[in-house]
mmCIF file of C-alpha atoms and ligand atoms in Angstrom:
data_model
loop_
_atom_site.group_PDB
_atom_site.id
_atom_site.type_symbol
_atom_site.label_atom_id
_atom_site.label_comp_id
_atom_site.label_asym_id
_atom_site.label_seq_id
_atom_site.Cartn_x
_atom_site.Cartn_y
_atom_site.Cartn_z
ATOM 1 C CA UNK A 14 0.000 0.000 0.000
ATOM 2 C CA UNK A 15 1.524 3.333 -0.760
ATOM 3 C CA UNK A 16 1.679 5.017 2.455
ATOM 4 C CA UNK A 17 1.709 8.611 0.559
ATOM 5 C CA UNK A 18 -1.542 8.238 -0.417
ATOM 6 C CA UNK A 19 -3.536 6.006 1.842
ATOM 7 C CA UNK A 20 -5.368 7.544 5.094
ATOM 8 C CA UNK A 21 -4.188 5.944 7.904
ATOM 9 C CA UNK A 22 -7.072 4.399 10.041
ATOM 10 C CA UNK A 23 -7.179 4.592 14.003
ATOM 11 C CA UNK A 24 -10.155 1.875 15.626
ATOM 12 C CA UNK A 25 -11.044 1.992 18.809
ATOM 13 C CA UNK A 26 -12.273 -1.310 20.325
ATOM 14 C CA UNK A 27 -14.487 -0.366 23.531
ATOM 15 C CA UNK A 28 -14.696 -3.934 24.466
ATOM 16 C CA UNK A 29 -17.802 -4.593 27.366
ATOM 17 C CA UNK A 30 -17.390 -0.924 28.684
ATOM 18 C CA UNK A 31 -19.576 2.479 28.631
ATOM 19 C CA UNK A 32 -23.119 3.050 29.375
ATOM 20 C CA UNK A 33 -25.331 5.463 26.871
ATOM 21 C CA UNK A 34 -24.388 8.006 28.854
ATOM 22 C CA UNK A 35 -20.886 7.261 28.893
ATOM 23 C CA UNK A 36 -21.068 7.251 25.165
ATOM 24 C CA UNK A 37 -22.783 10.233 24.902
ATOM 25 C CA UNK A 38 -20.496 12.178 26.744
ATOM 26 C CA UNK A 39 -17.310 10.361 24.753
ATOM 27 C CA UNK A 40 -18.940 11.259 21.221
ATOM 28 C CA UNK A 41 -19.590 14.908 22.263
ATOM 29 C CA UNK A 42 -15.857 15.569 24.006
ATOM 30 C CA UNK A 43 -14.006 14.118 21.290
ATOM 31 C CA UNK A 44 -15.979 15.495 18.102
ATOM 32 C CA UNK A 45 -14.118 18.822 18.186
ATOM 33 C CA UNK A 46 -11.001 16.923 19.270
ATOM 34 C CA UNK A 47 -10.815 15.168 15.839
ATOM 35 C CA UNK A 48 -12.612 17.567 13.560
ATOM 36 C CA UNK A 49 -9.525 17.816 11.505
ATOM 37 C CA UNK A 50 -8.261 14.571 11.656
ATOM 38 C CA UNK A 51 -6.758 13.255 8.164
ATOM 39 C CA UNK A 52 -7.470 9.324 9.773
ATOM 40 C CA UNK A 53 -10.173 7.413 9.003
ATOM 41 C CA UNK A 54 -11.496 7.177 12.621
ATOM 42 C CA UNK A 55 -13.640 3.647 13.435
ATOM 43 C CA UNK A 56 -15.194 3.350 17.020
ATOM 44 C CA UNK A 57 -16.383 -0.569 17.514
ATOM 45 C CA UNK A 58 -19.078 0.011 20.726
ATOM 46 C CA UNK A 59 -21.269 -2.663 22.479
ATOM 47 C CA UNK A 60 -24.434 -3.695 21.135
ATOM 48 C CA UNK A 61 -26.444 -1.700 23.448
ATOM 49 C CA UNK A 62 -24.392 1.962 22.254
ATOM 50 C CA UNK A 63 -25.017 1.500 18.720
ATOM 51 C CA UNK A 64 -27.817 3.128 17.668
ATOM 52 C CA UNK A 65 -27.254 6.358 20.217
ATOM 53 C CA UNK A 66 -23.744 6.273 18.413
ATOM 54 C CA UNK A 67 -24.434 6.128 14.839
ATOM 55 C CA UNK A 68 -27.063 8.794 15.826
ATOM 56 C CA UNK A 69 -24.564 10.986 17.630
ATOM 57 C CA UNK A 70 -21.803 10.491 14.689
ATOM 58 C CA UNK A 71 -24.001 11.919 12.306
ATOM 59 C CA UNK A 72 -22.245 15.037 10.563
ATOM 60 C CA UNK A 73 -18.896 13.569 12.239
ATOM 61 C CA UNK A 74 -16.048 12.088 11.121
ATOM 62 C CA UNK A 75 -16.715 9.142 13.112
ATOM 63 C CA UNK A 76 -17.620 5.660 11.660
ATOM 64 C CA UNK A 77 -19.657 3.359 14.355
ATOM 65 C CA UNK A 78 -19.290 -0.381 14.353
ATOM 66 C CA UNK A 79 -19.626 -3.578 16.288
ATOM 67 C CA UNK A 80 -17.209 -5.954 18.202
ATOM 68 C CA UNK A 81 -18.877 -9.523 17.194
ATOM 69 C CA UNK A 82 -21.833 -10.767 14.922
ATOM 70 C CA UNK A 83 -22.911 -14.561 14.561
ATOM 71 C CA UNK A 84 -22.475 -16.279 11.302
ATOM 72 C CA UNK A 85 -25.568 -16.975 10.436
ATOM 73 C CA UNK A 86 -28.372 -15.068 8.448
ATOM 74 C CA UNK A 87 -31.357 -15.304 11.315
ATOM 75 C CA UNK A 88 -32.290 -17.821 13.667
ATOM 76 C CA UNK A 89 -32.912 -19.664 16.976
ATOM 77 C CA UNK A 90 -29.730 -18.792 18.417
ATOM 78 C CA UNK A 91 -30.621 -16.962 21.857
ATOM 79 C CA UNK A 92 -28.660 -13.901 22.947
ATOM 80 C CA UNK A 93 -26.512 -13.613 19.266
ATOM 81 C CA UNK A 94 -26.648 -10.681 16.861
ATOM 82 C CA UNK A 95 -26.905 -10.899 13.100
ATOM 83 C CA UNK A 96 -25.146 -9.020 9.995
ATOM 84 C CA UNK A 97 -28.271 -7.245 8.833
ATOM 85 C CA UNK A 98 -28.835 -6.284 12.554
ATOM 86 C CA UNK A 99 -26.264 -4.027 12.592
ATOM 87 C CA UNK A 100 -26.788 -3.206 9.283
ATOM 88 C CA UNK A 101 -30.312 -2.084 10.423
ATOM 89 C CA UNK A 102 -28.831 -0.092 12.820
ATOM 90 C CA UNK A 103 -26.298 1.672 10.985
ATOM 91 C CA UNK A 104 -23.336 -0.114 12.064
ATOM 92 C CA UNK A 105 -20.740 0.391 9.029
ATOM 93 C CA UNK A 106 -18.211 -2.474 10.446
ATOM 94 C CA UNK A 107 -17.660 -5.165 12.566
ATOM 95 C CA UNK A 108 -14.689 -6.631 14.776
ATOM 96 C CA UNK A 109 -14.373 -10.685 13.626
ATOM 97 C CA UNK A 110 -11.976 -12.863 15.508
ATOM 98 C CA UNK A 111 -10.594 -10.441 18.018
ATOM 99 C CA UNK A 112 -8.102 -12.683 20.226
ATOM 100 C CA UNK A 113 -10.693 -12.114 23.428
ATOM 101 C CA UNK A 114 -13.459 -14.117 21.569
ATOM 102 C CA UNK A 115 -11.073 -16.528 19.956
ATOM 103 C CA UNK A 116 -9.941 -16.988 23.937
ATOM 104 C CA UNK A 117 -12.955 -17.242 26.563
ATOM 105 C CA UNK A 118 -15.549 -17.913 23.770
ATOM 106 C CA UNK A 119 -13.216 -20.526 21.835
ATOM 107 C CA UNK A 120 -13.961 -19.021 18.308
ATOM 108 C CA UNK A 121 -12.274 -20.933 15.775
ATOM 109 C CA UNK A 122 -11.024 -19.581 12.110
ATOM 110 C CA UNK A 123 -13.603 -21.762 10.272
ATOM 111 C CA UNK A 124 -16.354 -19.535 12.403
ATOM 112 C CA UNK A 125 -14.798 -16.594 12.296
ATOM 113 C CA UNK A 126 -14.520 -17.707 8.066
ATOM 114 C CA UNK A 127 -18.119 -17.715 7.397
ATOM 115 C CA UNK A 128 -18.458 -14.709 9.974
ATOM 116 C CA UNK A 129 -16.159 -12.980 7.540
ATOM 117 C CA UNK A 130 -18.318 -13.843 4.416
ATOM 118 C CA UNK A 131 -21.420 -13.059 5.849
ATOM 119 C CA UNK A 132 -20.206 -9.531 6.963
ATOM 120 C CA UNK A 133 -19.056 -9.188 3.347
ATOM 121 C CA UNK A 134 -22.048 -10.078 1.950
ATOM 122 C CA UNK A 135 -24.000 -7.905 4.161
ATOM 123 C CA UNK A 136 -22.316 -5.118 3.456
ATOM 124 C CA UNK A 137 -20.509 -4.796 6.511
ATOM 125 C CA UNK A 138 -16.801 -4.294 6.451
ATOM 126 C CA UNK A 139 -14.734 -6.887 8.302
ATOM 127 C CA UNK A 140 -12.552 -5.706 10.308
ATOM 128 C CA UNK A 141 -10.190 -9.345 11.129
ATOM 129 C CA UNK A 142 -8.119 -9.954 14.628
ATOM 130 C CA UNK A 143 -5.155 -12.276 14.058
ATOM 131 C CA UNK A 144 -1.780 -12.467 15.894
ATOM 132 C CA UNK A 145 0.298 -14.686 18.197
ATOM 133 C CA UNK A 146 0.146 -15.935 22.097
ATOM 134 C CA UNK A 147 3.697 -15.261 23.491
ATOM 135 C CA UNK A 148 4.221 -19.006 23.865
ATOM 136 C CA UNK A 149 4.181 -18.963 19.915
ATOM 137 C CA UNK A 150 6.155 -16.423 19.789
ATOM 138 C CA UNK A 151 8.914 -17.745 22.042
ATOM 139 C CA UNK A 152 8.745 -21.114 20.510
ATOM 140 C CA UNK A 153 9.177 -19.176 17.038
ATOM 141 C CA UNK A 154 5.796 -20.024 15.428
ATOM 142 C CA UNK A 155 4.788 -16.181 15.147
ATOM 143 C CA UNK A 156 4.591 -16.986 11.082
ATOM 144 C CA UNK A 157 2.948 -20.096 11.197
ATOM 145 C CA UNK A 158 0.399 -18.304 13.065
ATOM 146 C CA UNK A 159 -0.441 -15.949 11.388
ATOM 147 C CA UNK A 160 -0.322 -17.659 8.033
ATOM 148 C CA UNK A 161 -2.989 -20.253 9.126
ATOM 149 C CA UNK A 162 -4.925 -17.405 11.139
ATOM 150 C CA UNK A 163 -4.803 -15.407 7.605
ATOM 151 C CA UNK A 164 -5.639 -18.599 4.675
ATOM 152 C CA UNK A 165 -8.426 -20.139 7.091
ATOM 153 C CA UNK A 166 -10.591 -16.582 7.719
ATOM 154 C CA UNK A 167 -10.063 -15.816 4.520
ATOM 155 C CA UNK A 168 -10.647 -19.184 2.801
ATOM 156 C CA UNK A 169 -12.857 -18.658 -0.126
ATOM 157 C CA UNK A 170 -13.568 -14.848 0.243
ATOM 158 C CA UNK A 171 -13.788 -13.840 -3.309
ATOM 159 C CA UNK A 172 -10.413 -11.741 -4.210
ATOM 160 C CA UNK A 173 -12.770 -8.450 -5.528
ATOM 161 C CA UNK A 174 -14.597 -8.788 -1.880
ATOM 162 C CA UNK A 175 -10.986 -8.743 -0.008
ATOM 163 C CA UNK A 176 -10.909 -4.977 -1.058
ATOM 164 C CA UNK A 177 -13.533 -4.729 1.857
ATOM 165 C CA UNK A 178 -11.871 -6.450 4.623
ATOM 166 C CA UNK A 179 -9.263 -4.716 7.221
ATOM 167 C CA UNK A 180 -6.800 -6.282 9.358
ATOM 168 C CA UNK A 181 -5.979 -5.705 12.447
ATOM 169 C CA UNK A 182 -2.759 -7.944 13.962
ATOM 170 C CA UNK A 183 -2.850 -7.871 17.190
ATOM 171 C CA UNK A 184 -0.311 -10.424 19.176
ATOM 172 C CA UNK A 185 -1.942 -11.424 21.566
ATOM 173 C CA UNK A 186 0.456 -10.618 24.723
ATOM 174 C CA UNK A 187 0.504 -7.356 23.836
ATOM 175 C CA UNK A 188 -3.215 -6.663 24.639
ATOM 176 C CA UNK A 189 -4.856 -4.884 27.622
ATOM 177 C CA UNK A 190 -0.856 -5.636 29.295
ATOM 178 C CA UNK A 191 0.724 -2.418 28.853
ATOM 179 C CA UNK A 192 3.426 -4.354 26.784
ATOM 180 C CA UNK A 193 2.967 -2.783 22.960
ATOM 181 C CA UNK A 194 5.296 -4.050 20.107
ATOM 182 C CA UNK A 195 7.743 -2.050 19.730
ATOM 183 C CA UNK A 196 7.155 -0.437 16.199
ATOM 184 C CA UNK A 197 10.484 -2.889 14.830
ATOM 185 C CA UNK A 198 8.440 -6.127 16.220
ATOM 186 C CA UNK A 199 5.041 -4.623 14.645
ATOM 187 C CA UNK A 200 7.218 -3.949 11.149
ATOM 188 C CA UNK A 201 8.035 -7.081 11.379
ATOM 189 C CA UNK A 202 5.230 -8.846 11.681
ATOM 190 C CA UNK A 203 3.146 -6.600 9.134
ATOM 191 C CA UNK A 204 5.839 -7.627 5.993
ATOM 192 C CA UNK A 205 5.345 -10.952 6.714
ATOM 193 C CA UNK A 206 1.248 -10.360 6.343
ATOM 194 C CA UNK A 207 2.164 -8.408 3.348
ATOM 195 C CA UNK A 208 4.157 -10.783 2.098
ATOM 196 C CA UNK A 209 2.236 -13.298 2.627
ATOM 197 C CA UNK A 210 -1.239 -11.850 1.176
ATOM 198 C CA UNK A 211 0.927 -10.901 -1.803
ATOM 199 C CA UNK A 212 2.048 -14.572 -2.298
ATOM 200 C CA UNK A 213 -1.639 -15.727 -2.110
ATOM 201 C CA UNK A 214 -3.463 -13.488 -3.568
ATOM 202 C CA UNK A 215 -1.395 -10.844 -5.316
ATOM 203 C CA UNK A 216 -0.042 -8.130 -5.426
ATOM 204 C CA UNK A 217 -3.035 -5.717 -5.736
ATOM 205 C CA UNK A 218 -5.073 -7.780 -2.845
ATOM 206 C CA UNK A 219 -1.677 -7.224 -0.331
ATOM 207 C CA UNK A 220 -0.701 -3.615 -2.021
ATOM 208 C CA UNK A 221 -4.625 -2.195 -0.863
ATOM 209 C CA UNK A 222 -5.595 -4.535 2.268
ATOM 210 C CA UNK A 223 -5.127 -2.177 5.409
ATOM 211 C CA UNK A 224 -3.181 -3.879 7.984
ATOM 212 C CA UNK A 225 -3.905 -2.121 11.384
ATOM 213 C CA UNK A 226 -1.557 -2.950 14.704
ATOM 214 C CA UNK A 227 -3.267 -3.457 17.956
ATOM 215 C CA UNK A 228 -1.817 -3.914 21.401
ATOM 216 C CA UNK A 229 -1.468 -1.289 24.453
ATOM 217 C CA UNK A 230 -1.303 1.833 21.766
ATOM 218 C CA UNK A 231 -0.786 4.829 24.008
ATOM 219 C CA UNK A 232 -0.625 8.596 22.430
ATOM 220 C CA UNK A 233 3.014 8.859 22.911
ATOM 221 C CA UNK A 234 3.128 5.554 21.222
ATOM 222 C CA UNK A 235 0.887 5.975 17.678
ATOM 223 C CA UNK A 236 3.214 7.892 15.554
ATOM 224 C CA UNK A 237 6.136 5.499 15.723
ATOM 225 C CA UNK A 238 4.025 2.779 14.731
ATOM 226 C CA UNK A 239 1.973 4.221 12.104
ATOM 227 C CA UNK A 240 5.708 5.123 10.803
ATOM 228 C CA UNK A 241 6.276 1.941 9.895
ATOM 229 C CA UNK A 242 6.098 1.112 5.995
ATOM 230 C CA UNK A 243 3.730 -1.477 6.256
ATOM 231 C CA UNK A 244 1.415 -0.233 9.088
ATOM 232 C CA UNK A 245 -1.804 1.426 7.760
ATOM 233 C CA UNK A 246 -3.144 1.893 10.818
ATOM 234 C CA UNK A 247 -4.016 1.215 14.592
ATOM 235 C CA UNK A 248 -6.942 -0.811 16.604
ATOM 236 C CA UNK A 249 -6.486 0.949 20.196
ATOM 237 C CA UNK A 250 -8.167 -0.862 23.405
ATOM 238 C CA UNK A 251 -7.984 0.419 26.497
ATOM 239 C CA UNK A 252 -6.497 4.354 25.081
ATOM 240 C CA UNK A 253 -9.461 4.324 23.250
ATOM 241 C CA UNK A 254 -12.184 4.936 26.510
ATOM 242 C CA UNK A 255 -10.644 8.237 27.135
ATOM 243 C CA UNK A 256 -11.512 10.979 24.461
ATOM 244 C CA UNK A 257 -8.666 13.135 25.176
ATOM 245 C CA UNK A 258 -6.225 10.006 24.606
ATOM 246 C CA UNK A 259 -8.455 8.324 22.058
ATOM 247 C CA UNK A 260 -8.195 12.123 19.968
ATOM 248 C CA UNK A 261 -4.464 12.103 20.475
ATOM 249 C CA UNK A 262 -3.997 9.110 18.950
ATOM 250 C CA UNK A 263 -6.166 10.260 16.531
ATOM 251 C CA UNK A 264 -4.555 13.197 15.482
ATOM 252 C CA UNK A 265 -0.965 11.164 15.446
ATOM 253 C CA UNK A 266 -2.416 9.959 12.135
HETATM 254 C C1 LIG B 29 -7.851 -4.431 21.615
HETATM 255 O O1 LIG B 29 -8.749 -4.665 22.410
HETATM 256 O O2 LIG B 29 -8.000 -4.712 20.411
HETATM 257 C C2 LIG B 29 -6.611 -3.817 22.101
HETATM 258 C C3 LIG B 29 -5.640 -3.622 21.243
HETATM 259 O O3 LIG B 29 -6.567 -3.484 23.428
HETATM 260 P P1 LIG B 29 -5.439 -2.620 24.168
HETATM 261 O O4 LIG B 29 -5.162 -1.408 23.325
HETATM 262 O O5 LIG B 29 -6.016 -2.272 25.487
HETATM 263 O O6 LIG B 29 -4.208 -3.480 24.275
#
């Protein structure tokens, strides 16, 4: 991707926090905070904030999204959300296989697969987790890793829908610790994607697909990283529930 022209993009994953209120009172602090932003700026709320958000982002430069969907269309599946859902809604993307889910809900990369197709399909951007435990890292499988996490969620996307997907790698020690990459690591890791999406699917596919880094961002952080040739971008946790932080971050794009 040439990094001249491409707008970087800066997510913010809210995981299970903030009330309407709460998100209220974010989208109206940071809205003048980022009014001049040159990112692309992505804010993936709970369920439950959606609607109040999209509403709130209206006029803004803020795009609202979710942090899970099922896989399926409809259906008797108690307590899950579907695509057109959040379509309905007016949720514009939607976090698939963030490490947390993969984790304490067990998600696997054939579900997170058809959650990717059905998001595509749907017409609701994908916005895919991938990225390594520190035991894989230590024991040198980092690439492995991410090369199965990468060919299984993406197995049988059609190449002209992969336009539409994001990625966000994100390994997985690095998240909610306090412990970021440092940008050299994150580099690192990002080439290989590159590489790798390049090898499989060509050069167009790997020259356009964002590749976002996630994993304890911090403001003083962001501008190192999104230095880095191959990093388009950042997916911020825990910086991201502070508006004042969340903006700086924001506006290191
Ligand atoms: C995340 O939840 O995707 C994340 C990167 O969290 P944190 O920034 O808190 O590490």
């Amino acid at each position: 991707m040439d990094k001249k022209q491409s707008v970087p993009i800066i997510a913010a994953n809210w995981k299970m926090y903030k009330t309407l209120s709460e998100t209220e009172q974010f989208i109206t602090q940071i809205k003048p905070l980022i009014a001049k932003a040159k990112a692309r700026v992505l804010v993936a709320v709970p369920f439950t904030s959606l609607k109040t958000a999209v509403d709130l982002a209206k006029d803004t430069n803020l795009i609202i999204g979710a942090q899970n969907m099922n896989d399926a269309s409809e259906g008797a599946f108690t307590g899950e959300i579907a695509a057109k859902m959040l379509t309905d809604v007016g949720a514009k993307f939607v976090l698939i296989g963030h490490s947390e889910r993969r984790q304490y809900f067990n998600e696997s990369n054939a579900f997170i697969n058809r959650k990717v197709k059905r998001a595509l399909e749907s017409n609701l951007q994908p916005l895919l987790c991938i990225g390594e435990t520190l035991k894989e890292r230590e024991s040198g499988e980092m690439e492995d890793v991410l090369a199965t996490q990468l060919s299984e969620s993406l197995q049988d996307v059609e190449t002209s829908s992969l336009k539409n997907v994001i990625i966000a790698y994100e390994p997985v020690w690095a998240i909610g610790t306090g412990i970021s990459a440092t940008a050299d690591m994150a580099q690192q890791a990002h080439h290989f994607c590159r590489e790798y999406l390049a090898q499989h699917w060509g050069a167009e596919v790997a020259g356009t697909m964002p590749l976002l880094y996630g994993g304890s961002v911090k403001p003083n952080t962001a501008a190192e990283l999104l230095g880095q040739s191959d990093i388009n971008g950042l997916l911020v946790g825990g910086a991201s529930l502070d508006a004042t932080s969340f903006a700086a971050i924001v506006n290191a794009g």
